[in-house]
mmCIF file with all atom_site columns, C-alpha atoms in Angstrom:
data_model
loop_
_atom_site.group_PDB
_atom_site.id
_atom_site.type_symbol
_atom_site.label_atom_id
_atom_site.label_alt_id
_atom_site.label_comp_id
_atom_site.label_asym_id
_atom_site.label_entity_id
_atom_site.label_seq_id
_atom_site.pdbx_PDB_ins_code
_atom_site.Cartn_x
_atom_site.Cartn_y
_atom_site.Cartn_z
_atom_site.occupancy
_atom_site.B_iso_or_equiv
_atom_site.pdbx_formal_charge
_atom_site.auth_seq_id
_atom_site.auth_comp_id
_atom_site.auth_asym_id
_atom_site.auth_atom_id
_atom_site.pdbx_PDB_model_num
ATOM 1   C CA . MET A 1 1   ? -131.332 143.647 5.743   1.00 60.00 ? 760 MET A CA 1
ATOM 2   C CA . GLY A 1 2   ? -131.323 143.777 9.531   1.00 66.00 ? 761 GLY A CA 1
ATOM 3   C CA . GLN A 1 3   ? -133.195 140.118 10.004  1.00 63.00 ? 762 GLN A CA 1
ATOM 4   C CA . LEU A 1 4   ? -130.592 139.008 7.722   1.00 60.00 ? 763 LEU A CA 1
ATOM 5   C CA . PHE A 1 5   ? -128.084 139.877 10.410  1.00 60.00 ? 764 PHE A CA 1
ATOM 6   C CA . TYR A 1 6   ? -129.860 138.617 13.085  1.00 62.00 ? 765 TYR A CA 1
ATOM 7   C CA . PHE A 1 7   ? -130.542 135.497 12.489  1.00 62.00 ? 766 PHE A CA 1
ATOM 8   C CA . SER A 1 8   ? -128.018 134.318 9.909   1.00 59.00 ? 767 SER A CA 1
ATOM 9   C CA . ASP A 1 9   ? -126.965 131.087 12.418  1.00 57.00 ? 768 ASP A CA 1
ATOM 10  C CA . TYR A 1 10  ? -130.236 130.140 11.396  1.00 57.00 ? 769 TYR A CA 1
ATOM 11  C CA . ILE A 1 11  ? -130.070 130.789 7.578   1.00 56.00 ? 770 ILE A CA 1
ATOM 12  C CA . SER A 1 12  ? -127.866 128.510 6.133   1.00 53.00 ? 771 SER A CA 1
ATOM 13  C CA . PRO A 1 13  ? -127.228 130.430 2.765   1.00 51.00 ? 772 PRO A CA 1
ATOM 14  C CA . PHE A 1 14  ? -126.356 133.322 5.129   1.00 49.00 ? 773 PHE A CA 1
ATOM 15  C CA . GLN A 1 15  ? -123.832 131.947 7.807   1.00 57.00 ? 774 GLN A CA 1
ATOM 16  C CA . TRP A 1 16  ? -120.314 132.682 6.781   1.00 63.00 ? 775 TRP A CA 1
ATOM 17  C CA . GLY A 1 17  ? -117.181 132.139 9.597   1.00 75.00 ? 776 GLY A CA 1
ATOM 18  C CA . GLN A 1 18  ? -119.262 129.157 11.301  1.00 82.00 ? 777 GLN A CA 1
ATOM 19  C CA . ILE A 1 19  ? -119.882 126.170 10.552  1.00 86.00 ? 778 ILE A CA 1
ATOM 20  C CA . LYS A 1 20  ? -123.255 123.791 11.611  1.00 84.00 ? 779 LYS A CA 1
ATOM 21  C CA . VAL A 1 21  ? -122.229 119.969 12.599  1.00 85.00 ? 780 VAL A CA 1
ATOM 22  C CA . SER A 1 22  ? -123.752 117.210 14.122  1.00 82.00 ? 781 SER A CA 1
ATOM 23  C CA . GLY A 1 23  ? -122.785 114.306 15.791  1.00 79.00 ? 782 GLY A CA 1
ATOM 24  C CA . LEU A 1 24  ? -121.932 110.748 14.440  1.00 78.00 ? 783 LEU A CA 1
ATOM 25  C CA . ALA A 1 25  ? -122.334 107.883 17.005  1.00 72.00 ? 784 ALA A CA 1
ATOM 26  C CA . CYS A 1 26  ? -119.683 105.851 14.962  1.00 75.00 ? 785 CYS A CA 1
ATOM 27  C CA . THR A 1 27  ? -115.972 104.592 13.529  1.00 73.00 ? 786 THR A CA 1
ATOM 28  C CA . CYS A 1 28  ? -116.033 107.142 11.805  1.00 81.00 ? 787 CYS A CA 1
ATOM 29  C CA . PRO A 1 29  ? -114.834 111.431 11.430  1.00 87.00 ? 788 PRO A CA 1
ATOM 30  C CA . ASP A 1 30  ? -116.863 113.366 14.880  1.00 81.00 ? 789 ASP A CA 1
ATOM 31  C CA . GLU A 1 31  ? -119.484 115.246 12.926  1.00 85.00 ? 790 GLU A CA 1
ATOM 32  C CA . THR A 1 32  ? -120.827 115.365 9.919   1.00 86.00 ? 791 THR A CA 1
ATOM 33  C CA . VAL A 1 33  ? -121.267 119.032 8.327   1.00 89.00 ? 792 VAL A CA 1
ATOM 34  C CA . VAL A 1 34  ? -124.975 119.957 8.320   1.00 85.00 ? 793 VAL A CA 1
ATOM 35  C CA . SER A 1 35  ? -123.283 123.939 6.798   1.00 82.00 ? 794 SER A CA 1
ATOM 36  C CA . GLY A 1 36  ? -120.480 125.485 5.979   1.00 84.00 ? 795 GLY A CA 1
ATOM 37  C CA . LYS A 1 37  ? -119.023 123.555 3.565   1.00 86.00 ? 796 LYS A CA 1
ATOM 38  C CA . LEU A 1 38  ? -117.371 126.364 1.451   1.00 85.00 ? 797 LEU A CA 1
ATOM 39  C CA . TYR A 1 39  ? -116.532 128.116 4.492   1.00 86.00 ? 798 TYR A CA 1
ATOM 40  C CA . LEU A 1 40  ? -114.608 125.008 5.650   1.00 88.00 ? 799 LEU A CA 1
ATOM 41  C CA . ARG A 1 41  ? -112.693 124.722 2.011   1.00 87.00 ? 800 ARG A CA 1
ATOM 42  C CA . SER A 1 42  ? -112.095 128.404 2.222   1.00 87.00 ? 801 SER A CA 1
ATOM 43  C CA . ILE A 1 43  ? -109.815 128.261 5.590   1.00 88.00 ? 802 ILE A CA 1
ATOM 44  C CA . THR A 1 44  ? -108.169 124.563 5.109   1.00 88.00 ? 803 THR A CA 1
ATOM 45  C CA . PRO A 1 45  ? -104.497 125.608 4.118   1.00 88.00 ? 804 PRO A CA 1
ATOM 46  C CA . ASP A 1 46  ? -103.521 125.221 0.870   1.00 87.00 ? 805 ASP A CA 1
ATOM 47  C CA . SER A 1 47  ? -101.007 122.478 2.232   1.00 88.00 ? 806 SER A CA 1
ATOM 48  C CA . LEU A 1 48  ? -103.542 120.083 2.464   1.00 86.00 ? 807 LEU A CA 1
ATOM 49  C CA . LYS A 1 49  ? -105.928 121.230 -0.433  1.00 83.00 ? 808 LYS A CA 1
ATOM 50  C CA . LYS A 1 50  ? -103.709 119.062 -2.271  1.00 87.00 ? 809 LYS A CA 1
ATOM 51  C CA . TYR A 1 51  ? -105.283 116.168 -0.688  1.00 88.00 ? 810 TYR A CA 1
ATOM 52  C CA . ASP A 1 52  ? -108.612 114.063 -1.889  1.00 84.00 ? 811 ASP A CA 1
ATOM 53  C CA . MET A 1 53  ? -110.790 116.218 0.783   1.00 88.00 ? 812 MET A CA 1
ATOM 54  C CA . ASP A 1 54  ? -113.826 115.404 2.132   1.00 88.00 ? 813 ASP A CA 1
ATOM 55  C CA . TYR A 1 55  ? -115.628 118.130 3.924   1.00 88.00 ? 814 TYR A CA 1
ATOM 56  C CA . SER A 1 56  ? -118.948 116.600 4.439   1.00 88.00 ? 815 SER A CA 1
ATOM 57  C CA . GLU A 1 57  ? -118.078 115.223 7.505   1.00 89.00 ? 816 GLU A CA 1
ATOM 58  C CA . ILE A 1 58  ? -114.820 116.162 9.635   1.00 89.00 ? 817 ILE A CA 1
ATOM 59  C CA . TYR A 1 59  ? -112.925 115.870 12.908  1.00 88.00 ? 818 TYR A CA 1
ATOM 60  C CA . VAL A 1 60  ? -112.860 118.191 16.018  1.00 87.00 ? 819 VAL A CA 1
ATOM 61  C CA . SER A 1 61  ? -110.077 118.799 18.861  1.00 86.00 ? 820 SER A CA 1
ATOM 62  C CA . GLU A 1 62  ? -113.481 118.607 21.472  1.00 81.00 ? 821 GLU A CA 1
ATOM 63  C CA . ARG A 1 63  ? -116.657 117.215 20.741  1.00 76.00 ? 822 ARG A CA 1
ATOM 64  C CA . PRO A 1 64  ? -119.017 119.752 21.690  1.00 72.00 ? 823 PRO A CA 1
ATOM 65  C CA . SER A 1 65  ? -121.661 118.422 23.670  1.00 71.00 ? 824 SER A CA 1
ATOM 66  C CA . THR A 1 66  ? -124.133 119.933 26.981  1.00 69.00 ? 825 THR A CA 1
ATOM 67  C CA . LYS A 1 67  ? -125.891 117.768 30.334  1.00 73.00 ? 826 LYS A CA 1
ATOM 68  C CA . PHE A 1 68  ? -128.555 117.168 27.921  1.00 72.00 ? 827 PHE A CA 1
ATOM 69  C CA . ASP A 1 69  ? -126.423 114.982 25.248  1.00 66.00 ? 828 ASP A CA 1
ATOM 70  C CA . PRO A 1 70  ? -123.729 113.738 26.610  1.00 62.00 ? 829 PRO A CA 1
ATOM 71  C CA . MET A 1 71  ? -123.067 112.023 22.794  1.00 63.00 ? 830 MET A CA 1
ATOM 72  C CA . GLY A 1 72  ? -122.855 115.300 21.254  1.00 60.00 ? 831 GLY A CA 1
ATOM 73  C CA . VAL A 1 73  ? -125.191 114.534 18.310  1.00 62.00 ? 832 VAL A CA 1
ATOM 74  C CA . ASP A 1 74  ? -127.535 117.530 18.483  1.00 76.00 ? 833 ASP A CA 1
ATOM 75  C CA . LEU A 1 75  ? -126.459 120.653 16.558  1.00 81.00 ? 834 LEU A CA 1
ATOM 76  C CA . TYR A 1 76  ? -123.764 122.749 17.525  1.00 84.00 ? 835 TYR A CA 1
ATOM 77  C CA . ILE A 1 77  ? -122.882 126.215 15.622  1.00 85.00 ? 836 ILE A CA 1
ATOM 78  C CA . ILE A 1 78  ? -118.871 125.750 15.379  1.00 86.00 ? 837 ILE A CA 1
ATOM 79  C CA . GLU A 1 79  ? -115.905 128.214 15.079  1.00 88.00 ? 838 GLU A CA 1
ATOM 80  C CA . GLY A 1 80  ? -112.517 127.346 14.748  1.00 89.00 ? 839 GLY A CA 1
ATOM 81  C CA . GLN A 1 81  ? -109.602 126.125 12.474  1.00 91.00 ? 840 GLN A CA 1
ATOM 82  C CA . VAL A 1 82  ? -108.356 123.899 10.309  1.00 90.00 ? 841 VAL A CA 1
ATOM 83  C CA . ILE A 1 83  ? -105.190 122.365 11.740  1.00 91.00 ? 842 ILE A CA 1
ATOM 84  C CA . GLY A 1 84  ? -104.382 118.860 10.263  1.00 90.00 ? 843 GLY A CA 1
ATOM 85  C CA . LYS A 1 85  ? -106.394 115.776 7.922   1.00 90.00 ? 844 LYS A CA 1
ATOM 86  C CA . ASP A 1 86  ? -107.759 112.058 9.449   1.00 89.00 ? 845 ASP A CA 1
ATOM 87  C CA . ARG A 1 87  ? -109.252 109.240 7.841   1.00 87.00 ? 846 ARG A CA 1
ATOM 88  C CA . VAL A 1 88  ? -110.973 106.087 8.890   1.00 83.00 ? 847 VAL A CA 1
ATOM 89  C CA . SER A 1 89  ? -108.686 104.053 6.747   1.00 85.00 ? 848 SER A CA 1
ATOM 90  C CA . GLU A 1 90  ? -106.252 103.306 3.883   1.00 86.00 ? 849 GLU A CA 1
ATOM 91  C CA . GLY A 1 91  ? -107.936 104.400 0.901   1.00 83.00 ? 850 GLY A CA 1
ATOM 92  C CA . ASP A 1 92  ? -110.483 106.575 2.296   1.00 86.00 ? 851 ASP A CA 1
ATOM 93  C CA . PRO A 1 93  ? -110.933 110.080 2.108   1.00 87.00 ? 852 PRO A CA 1
ATOM 94  C CA . TRP A 1 94  ? -109.277 112.817 4.319   1.00 91.00 ? 853 TRP A CA 1
ATOM 95  C CA . ASN A 1 95  ? -111.249 115.119 6.930   1.00 90.00 ? 854 ASN A CA 1
ATOM 96  C CA . PRO A 1 96  ? -110.513 117.837 7.224   1.00 92.00 ? 855 PRO A CA 1
ATOM 97  C CA . LYS A 1 97  ? -109.862 118.213 11.434  1.00 93.00 ? 856 LYS A CA 1
ATOM 98  C CA . LEU A 1 98  ? -110.798 121.285 12.956  1.00 91.00 ? 857 LEU A CA 1
ATOM 99  C CA . LYS A 1 99  ? -109.634 122.708 16.159  1.00 91.00 ? 858 LYS A CA 1
ATOM 100 C CA . ILE A 1 100 ? -112.428 124.601 17.624  1.00 89.00 ? 859 ILE A CA 1
ATOM 101 C CA . SER A 1 101 ? -112.122 127.961 19.407  1.00 90.00 ? 860 SER A CA 1
ATOM 102 C CA . LYS A 1 102 ? -116.262 128.607 19.881  1.00 86.00 ? 861 LYS A CA 1
ATOM 103 C CA . TRP A 1 103 ? -119.352 126.026 19.828  1.00 84.00 ? 862 TRP A CA 1
ATOM 104 C CA . ARG A 1 104 ? -122.714 126.647 20.928  1.00 82.00 ? 863 ARG A CA 1
ATOM 105 C CA . GLU A 1 105 ? -126.076 124.493 20.285  1.00 81.00 ? 864 GLU A CA 1
ATOM 106 C CA . VAL A 1 106 ? -128.639 124.924 17.709  1.00 78.00 ? 865 VAL A CA 1
ATOM 107 C CA . ASP A 1 107 ? -131.745 125.172 19.694  1.00 72.00 ? 866 ASP A CA 1
ATOM 108 C CA . ILE A 1 108 ? -134.800 123.736 16.639  1.00 70.00 ? 867 ILE A CA 1
ATOM 109 C CA . VAL A 1 109 ? -137.616 124.787 17.347  1.00 74.00 ? 868 VAL A CA 1
ATOM 110 C CA . LYS A 1 110 ? -135.897 128.640 16.764  1.00 71.00 ? 869 LYS A CA 1
ATOM 111 C CA . ASP A 1 111 ? -134.107 126.795 13.547  1.00 69.00 ? 870 ASP A CA 1
ATOM 112 C CA . ILE A 1 112 ? -136.784 125.954 12.329  1.00 75.00 ? 871 ILE A CA 1
ATOM 113 C CA . GLY A 1 113 ? -139.098 128.637 13.331  1.00 76.00 ? 872 GLY A CA 1
ATOM 114 C CA . VAL A 1 114 ? -137.462 131.520 11.772  1.00 76.00 ? 873 VAL A CA 1
ATOM 115 C CA . LYS A 1 115 ? -136.987 129.664 8.886   1.00 75.00 ? 874 LYS A CA 1
ATOM 116 C CA . ILE A 1 116 ? -140.780 129.196 8.309   1.00 83.00 ? 875 ILE A CA 1
ATOM 117 C CA . LEU A 1 117 ? -140.595 132.698 9.157   1.00 82.00 ? 876 LEU A CA 1
ATOM 118 C CA . PHE A 1 118 ? -137.591 133.557 6.788   1.00 79.00 ? 877 PHE A CA 1
ATOM 119 C CA . PHE A 1 119 ? -139.263 132.396 4.057   1.00 84.00 ? 878 PHE A CA 1
ATOM 120 C CA . GLY A 1 120 ? -142.370 133.451 4.612   1.00 87.00 ? 879 GLY A CA 1
ATOM 121 C CA . GLN A 1 121 ? -141.789 136.731 4.274   1.00 85.00 ? 880 GLN A CA 1
ATOM 122 C CA . LEU A 1 122 ? -140.447 136.906 1.771   1.00 86.00 ? 881 LEU A CA 1
ATOM 123 C CA . PHE A 1 123 ? -143.268 135.047 -0.064  1.00 91.00 ? 882 PHE A CA 1
ATOM 124 C CA . ILE A 1 124 ? -145.219 137.401 0.954   1.00 91.00 ? 883 ILE A CA 1
ATOM 125 C CA . TRP A 1 125 ? -142.811 140.664 -0.648  1.00 89.00 ? 884 TRP A CA 1
ATOM 126 C CA . LEU A 1 126 ? -142.586 138.578 -3.654  1.00 92.00 ? 885 LEU A CA 1
ATOM 127 C CA . ILE A 1 127 ? -146.167 138.826 -4.068  1.00 92.00 ? 886 ILE A CA 1
ATOM 128 C CA . MET A 1 128 ? -146.896 142.516 -3.043  1.00 91.00 ? 887 MET A CA 1
ATOM 129 C CA . ILE A 1 129 ? -143.895 142.684 -5.820  1.00 91.00 ? 888 ILE A CA 1
ATOM 130 C CA . ARG A 1 130 ? -146.062 141.341 -8.396  1.00 90.00 ? 889 ARG A CA 1
ATOM 131 C CA . GLN A 1 131 ? -149.515 142.491 -7.431  1.00 90.00 ? 890 GLN A CA 1
ATOM 132 C CA . THR A 1 132 ? -147.376 146.500 -7.666  1.00 88.00 ? 891 THR A CA 1
ATOM 133 C CA . ARG A 1 133 ? -146.273 145.116 -10.911 1.00 88.00 ? 892 ARG A CA 1
ATOM 134 C CA . LYS A 1 134 ? -149.896 144.975 -11.813 1.00 85.00 ? 893 LYS A CA 1
ATOM 135 C CA . LYS A 1 135 ? -151.131 147.517 -10.614 1.00 84.00 ? 894 LYS A CA 1
ATOM 136 C CA . ASN A 1 136 ? -148.474 149.603 -12.987 1.00 82.00 ? 895 ASN A CA 1
ATOM 137 C CA . SER A 1 137 ? -148.706 148.239 -15.759 1.00 76.00 ? 896 SER A CA 1
ATOM 138 C CA . THR A 1 138 ? -152.664 148.408 -16.677 1.00 65.00 ? 897 THR A CA 1
#
């Protein structure tokens, strides 16, 4: 259980309070939401929920970037609040606009490694439970 909390940034279903995004380089919203759509939907003010909102892409007040990723297209974990809505053109669905309070880059190697480690441990644990049940039933 300790691993779930420690590595929660990298295991998407256990992420809450943060949104994992990847930048877009087009005439569209600023970021695509990789994980955290449910959380994003929950922090959207009721006054904006009446609009046809698309939570797969968002506009941000500040584009996260580093010196190695000046365009901000790598994976980032952001925290913030929904402050409004915007869209590309008339007739398109609305996208939330976030005011970012904190952001940090996701280490891709660590991200993949942690997921492999976590699901590998889960697989081994399930095998051990199955073996224990077989021994107890005989």
